[in-house]
XYZ file of N, CA and C in Angstrom:
405
model
N -22.951 8.524 20.738
C -22.380 9.119 19.873
C -22.196 10.781 19.926
N -21.138 11.098 20.038
C -20.884 12.808 20.436
C -20.170 13.454 19.145
N -20.747 14.793 19.105
C -20.167 15.621 18.019
C -19.873 16.798 18.803
N -18.489 17.455 18.083
C -17.725 18.413 18.936
C -18.055 19.682 17.943
N -18.333 20.624 18.349
C -18.788 21.747 17.482
C -18.205 23.189 18.320
N -18.175 24.141 17.383
C -17.613 25.300 18.133
C -18.950 26.479 18.388
N -18.705 26.847 19.399
C -19.696 28.161 19.818
C -19.092 29.134 20.392
N -18.903 30.112 19.692
C -18.010 31.449 20.013
C -16.794 31.130 20.552
N -16.102 30.620 20.280
C -14.591 30.236 20.612
C -14.559 29.201 21.466
N -15.666 28.630 22.104
C -15.382 27.310 22.925
C -15.853 26.107 22.245
N -15.539 24.890 22.550
C -15.883 23.596 22.330
C -17.102 23.183 22.790
N -18.101 22.625 22.259
C -19.315 22.264 22.764
C -19.213 20.817 22.115
N -19.804 19.944 23.308
C -19.724 18.563 22.964
C -21.332 18.023 23.187
N -21.942 17.507 22.163
C -23.439 17.148 22.341
C -23.638 15.615 22.369
N -24.042 15.160 23.161
C -24.402 13.566 23.405
C -25.886 13.284 22.578
N -25.445 12.797 21.397
C -26.835 12.523 20.826
C -27.616 11.169 21.402
N -26.697 10.499 22.011
C -27.308 9.248 22.615
C -28.351 9.544 23.565
N -27.710 10.445 24.419
C -28.590 10.794 25.667
C -29.765 11.644 25.251
N -29.812 12.499 24.205
C -30.766 12.980 23.809
C -31.977 12.129 22.808
N -31.421 11.293 22.349
C -32.352 10.128 21.633
C -33.042 9.445 22.820
N -32.368 9.062 23.818
C -32.977 8.179 24.919
C -34.127 9.128 25.529
N -34.112 10.174 25.522
C -34.772 11.180 26.616
C -36.132 11.401 25.438
N -35.686 11.577 24.061
C -36.716 11.713 23.089
C -37.743 10.373 23.371
N -37.289 9.298 23.357
C -37.820 8.015 23.304
C -38.800 7.970 24.658
N -38.378 8.309 25.796
C -38.881 8.111 27.071
C -40.408 9.311 26.989
N -39.859 10.195 26.547
C -40.824 11.456 26.253
C -41.845 10.891 25.810
N -41.692 10.357 24.458
C -42.541 9.707 23.585
C -43.434 8.558 24.090
N -42.964 7.838 25.073
C -43.580 6.827 25.518
C -44.411 7.023 26.987
N -44.046 8.310 27.221
C -44.710 8.754 28.590
C -46.172 8.413 28.794
N -46.876 8.799 27.644
C -48.149 8.672 27.703
C -48.521 7.293 27.822
N -47.981 6.212 27.041
C -48.072 4.783 27.056
C -47.820 4.286 28.562
N -46.958 4.832 28.953
C -46.534 4.227 30.528
C -47.190 4.255 31.553
N -47.961 5.956 31.402
C -48.968 6.383 32.486
C -50.015 5.591 32.134
N -50.653 5.277 30.878
C -51.845 4.177 30.822
C -51.780 2.981 31.124
N -50.570 2.280 30.939
C -50.263 1.138 31.589
C -50.572 1.107 32.841
N -49.833 1.931 33.407
C -49.812 1.887 35.073
C -51.241 1.938 35.420
N -51.868 3.187 34.988
C -53.321 3.183 35.345
C -54.376 1.830 35.102
N -53.892 1.191 34.073
C -54.827 0.110 33.529
C -54.707 -0.980 34.523
N -53.748 -1.177 35.228
C -53.594 -2.242 36.592
C -54.868 -1.780 37.567
N -54.922 -0.543 38.117
C -55.920 -0.236 38.761
C -57.207 -0.412 38.222
N -57.586 -0.041 36.929
C -58.860 -0.227 36.102
C -59.022 -1.728 36.075
N -58.177 -2.574 35.790
C -58.455 -3.985 35.777
C -58.723 -4.360 37.299
N -58.128 -3.800 38.191
C -58.313 -4.323 39.422
C -59.765 -4.211 39.884
N -60.379 -3.429 39.082
C -61.997 -3.251 39.557
C -63.142 -4.054 38.776
N -62.539 -4.811 37.691
C -63.420 -5.670 37.003
C -63.737 -7.070 37.771
N -65.147 -7.234 37.577
C -65.949 -8.209 38.295
C -66.045 -9.145 37.368
N -65.975 -10.647 37.781
C -66.088 -11.831 36.849
C -66.564 -12.987 37.775
N -67.156 -13.951 37.080
C -67.884 -15.127 37.787
C -66.833 -15.997 38.197
N -67.038 -16.604 39.148
C -65.744 -17.838 39.509
C -66.296 -18.308 40.539
N -65.224 -19.160 41.213
C -65.703 -20.357 42.378
C -64.308 -20.058 43.538
N -65.165 -20.202 44.711
C -64.175 -20.067 45.593
C -64.244 -21.376 46.429
N -62.990 -21.699 47.247
C -63.100 -22.777 47.965
C -61.895 -22.924 49.084
N -62.131 -23.275 50.142
C -61.274 -23.058 51.064
C -61.921 -23.326 52.623
N -61.113 -22.984 53.549
C -61.564 -22.832 55.016
C -62.265 -21.533 55.280
N -63.124 -21.438 55.982
C -63.748 -20.192 56.482
C -63.187 -19.845 57.486
N -62.736 -18.354 57.614
C -62.340 -17.706 58.795
C -63.139 -16.493 58.974
N -63.889 -16.450 60.284
C -64.722 -15.436 60.389
C -64.045 -14.482 61.310
N -64.371 -13.026 60.710
C -63.688 -11.822 61.507
C -64.764 -10.792 61.841
N -64.368 -9.894 62.702
C -65.379 -8.899 63.001
C -65.993 -7.910 61.782
N -65.150 -7.651 60.962
C -65.656 -6.678 59.849
C -65.397 -7.117 58.689
N -64.538 -8.220 58.434
C -64.096 -8.924 57.371
C -64.220 -10.270 57.616
N -64.245 -11.400 56.795
C -63.937 -12.503 56.874
C -63.534 -13.104 55.585
N -62.870 -14.291 55.413
C -62.487 -14.800 54.411
C -62.487 -16.412 54.346
N -62.266 -16.858 53.063
C -62.254 -18.217 52.659
C -60.703 -18.640 52.172
N -60.116 -19.200 53.017
C -58.456 -19.412 52.681
C -58.250 -20.759 52.192
N -57.599 -20.745 50.705
C -57.387 -22.033 49.934
C -55.759 -22.288 50.155
N -55.283 -23.108 50.285
C -53.724 -23.477 50.329
C -53.878 -24.883 49.547
N -53.094 -24.755 48.523
C -52.738 -25.916 47.502
C -51.614 -26.806 48.088
N -52.251 -28.137 48.633
C -51.095 -28.939 49.261
C -49.875 -29.097 48.137
N -50.170 -29.308 46.891
C -49.058 -29.970 45.944
C -48.214 -28.519 45.615
N -48.674 -27.393 45.405
C -48.335 -26.355 44.854
C -47.658 -25.333 45.791
N -48.329 -25.336 47.122
C -48.019 -24.349 48.069
C -48.707 -22.902 47.901
N -49.378 -22.821 46.702
C -50.181 -21.741 46.327
C -51.246 -21.321 47.469
N -51.669 -20.014 47.600
C -52.635 -19.676 48.813
C -53.422 -18.811 47.821
N -54.764 -18.754 47.988
C -55.928 -17.890 47.349
C -56.791 -17.534 48.566
N -57.092 -16.222 48.418
C -58.072 -15.668 49.612
C -59.068 -14.920 49.041
N -60.314 -15.420 49.503
C -61.582 -14.724 48.973
C -62.342 -14.236 50.473
N -62.475 -12.893 50.112
C -62.953 -12.363 51.360
C -64.392 -11.579 51.067
N -64.806 -11.123 52.292
C -66.406 -10.425 51.974
C -66.451 -9.803 53.266
N -67.495 -8.882 53.409
C -67.890 -8.174 54.520
C -68.780 -8.925 55.542
N -68.366 -9.260 56.840
C -69.017 -10.081 57.609
C -70.557 -10.092 57.707
N -70.806 -8.582 58.006
C -72.364 -8.567 58.095
C -73.139 -8.053 56.827
N -72.347 -8.193 55.474
C -73.280 -8.077 54.408
C -73.996 -8.922 53.894
N -74.943 -8.681 53.142
C -75.738 -9.875 52.736
C -75.151 -11.187 52.304
N -74.138 -11.039 51.256
C -73.060 -11.976 50.934
C -72.531 -12.864 52.276
N -71.853 -12.167 53.211
C -71.350 -12.706 54.486
C -72.538 -13.383 55.280
N -73.346 -12.906 55.279
C -74.626 -13.397 55.906
C -74.939 -14.633 55.298
N -74.963 -14.750 54.148
C -75.501 -16.207 53.540
C -74.299 -17.004 53.618
N -72.915 -16.730 53.329
C -71.819 -17.733 53.668
C -71.895 -18.212 54.908
N -71.864 -17.536 55.922
C -71.936 -17.858 57.231
C -73.158 -18.730 57.955
N -74.228 -18.585 57.255
C -75.279 -19.386 57.559
C -75.000 -20.451 56.978
N -74.408 -20.760 56.127
C -74.064 -22.191 55.483
C -72.880 -22.945 55.978
N -71.936 -22.230 55.880
C -70.323 -22.629 56.301
C -70.282 -22.488 57.671
N -69.276 -23.463 58.236
C -68.754 -23.409 59.486
C -67.462 -22.824 59.854
N -67.054 -21.957 60.715
C -65.753 -21.421 60.999
C -64.686 -22.615 61.090
N -63.792 -22.302 60.378
C -62.604 -23.337 60.080
C -62.801 -24.785 59.408
N -63.893 -24.857 58.737
C -64.434 -25.858 57.980
C -64.386 -25.410 56.487
N -64.255 -26.667 55.707
C -64.302 -26.222 54.149
C -65.516 -25.154 53.786
N -65.537 -24.655 53.003
C -66.742 -23.635 52.366
C -66.431 -23.500 50.578
N -67.137 -23.718 50.084
C -66.985 -23.350 48.687
C -68.219 -22.913 47.999
N -68.156 -22.318 46.715
C -69.554 -21.609 46.046
C -69.007 -21.275 44.710
N -70.210 -20.574 44.148
C -69.715 -20.061 42.863
C -70.359 -18.493 43.310
N -69.401 -17.518 42.758
C -69.747 -16.275 43.173
C -69.317 -15.250 41.967
N -69.805 -13.753 41.904
C -68.804 -12.702 41.332
C -67.942 -12.329 42.125
N -66.749 -12.320 41.661
C -65.381 -12.017 42.434
C -65.075 -10.810 41.726
N -64.072 -10.141 42.361
C -63.568 -8.538 42.181
C -62.196 -8.701 42.587
N -61.032 -8.285 41.850
C -59.952 -8.136 42.397
C -59.699 -6.599 42.954
N -59.367 -6.322 44.202
C -59.531 -5.027 44.873
C -58.195 -4.870 45.418
N -57.862 -3.604 45.347
C -56.635 -3.076 45.975
C -56.812 -1.659 46.675
N -56.836 -1.479 47.886
C -55.816 -2.450 48.630
C -56.682 -3.520 49.275
N -55.866 -4.401 49.975
C -56.851 -5.438 50.888
C -57.205 -5.083 52.286
N -58.328 -5.113 52.618
C -58.562 -4.703 54.099
C -57.852 -5.397 54.917
N -57.606 -4.379 56.210
C -56.972 -4.868 57.270
C -57.589 -6.218 57.792
N -56.478 -7.130 58.284
C -57.058 -8.352 58.885
C -57.142 -9.388 57.719
N -57.039 -9.328 56.395
C -57.142 -10.103 55.415
C -55.765 -10.654 55.253
N -55.297 -11.970 55.229
C -53.978 -12.474 54.663
C -53.613 -12.240 53.285
N -52.274 -12.127 53.212
C -51.756 -11.965 51.689
C -51.974 -13.150 51.345
N -51.938 -13.109 49.785
C -51.801 -14.921 49.241
C -50.756 -14.640 48.191
N -50.377 -15.939 47.709
C -49.193 -15.999 46.876
C -49.867 -16.006 45.469
N -51.272 -16.333 45.110
C -51.796 -16.543 43.762
C -52.892 -15.359 43.763
N -53.446 -15.144 44.582
C -54.490 -13.788 44.539
C -55.335 -13.717 45.648
N -55.948 -12.471 45.451
C -56.988 -12.101 46.630
C -58.049 -11.542 45.936
N -59.545 -12.001 46.328
C -60.520 -11.589 45.569
C -61.626 -11.265 46.604
N -62.382 -10.266 46.343
C -63.475 -9.926 46.865
C -64.777 -10.630 46.318
N -65.553 -11.176 47.260
C -66.770 -11.889 47.158
C -67.985 -10.984 46.989
N -68.341 -10.715 45.842
C -69.220 -9.418 45.481
C -70.801 -10.093 45.636
N -71.054 -11.187 45.164
C -72.420 -11.857 45.300
C -72.150 -13.365 45.014
N -73.161 -14.258 45.640
C -72.943 -15.519 45.654
C -74.094 -16.055 45.028
N -73.859 -17.308 44.090
C -75.244 -18.062 43.583
C -75.273 -19.142 44.150
N -74.117 -19.820 44.924
C -74.106 -21.132 45.277
C -73.245 -21.251 46.215
N -73.661 -21.819 47.481
C -72.652 -21.986 48.651
C -72.847 -23.476 49.317
N -71.718 -23.975 49.463
C -71.608 -25.211 50.089
C -70.689 -25.352 51.179
N -71.048 -25.943 52.253
C -69.818 -26.198 53.400
C -70.423 -27.199 54.280
N -69.485 -27.565 54.881
C -69.431 -28.827 56.215
C -69.742 -28.249 57.378
N -70.740 -28.682 57.959
C -71.276 -28.310 59.252
C -70.970 -29.254 60.292
């Protein structure tokens, strides 16, 4: 909607739709910024979960890679190879063999170099309470 008015002998057109949109965006700016930051805050939350897949061992980071045969989904659970968590997992599970367990998991961004992208989730293993593997 536009209104035409006089301003010292010239015609001035005011676009109220544009002004209304800008006011709405300006009012929503704090909410948008909080929402964008909430993703990063959520990404640091730890939770109890289970991991299952084949163990891949790397120099600095290793991971358990799960591939869903029916769905095609992939999940990656990674850890630092030389950490206490890494040493425990590697002492029980064998390279390229199935490995599973219960752990404290965390969604972390960015993913360390060398860890593959997944279609359904990438989690860091913070601690383990149970590990089982085929040797």
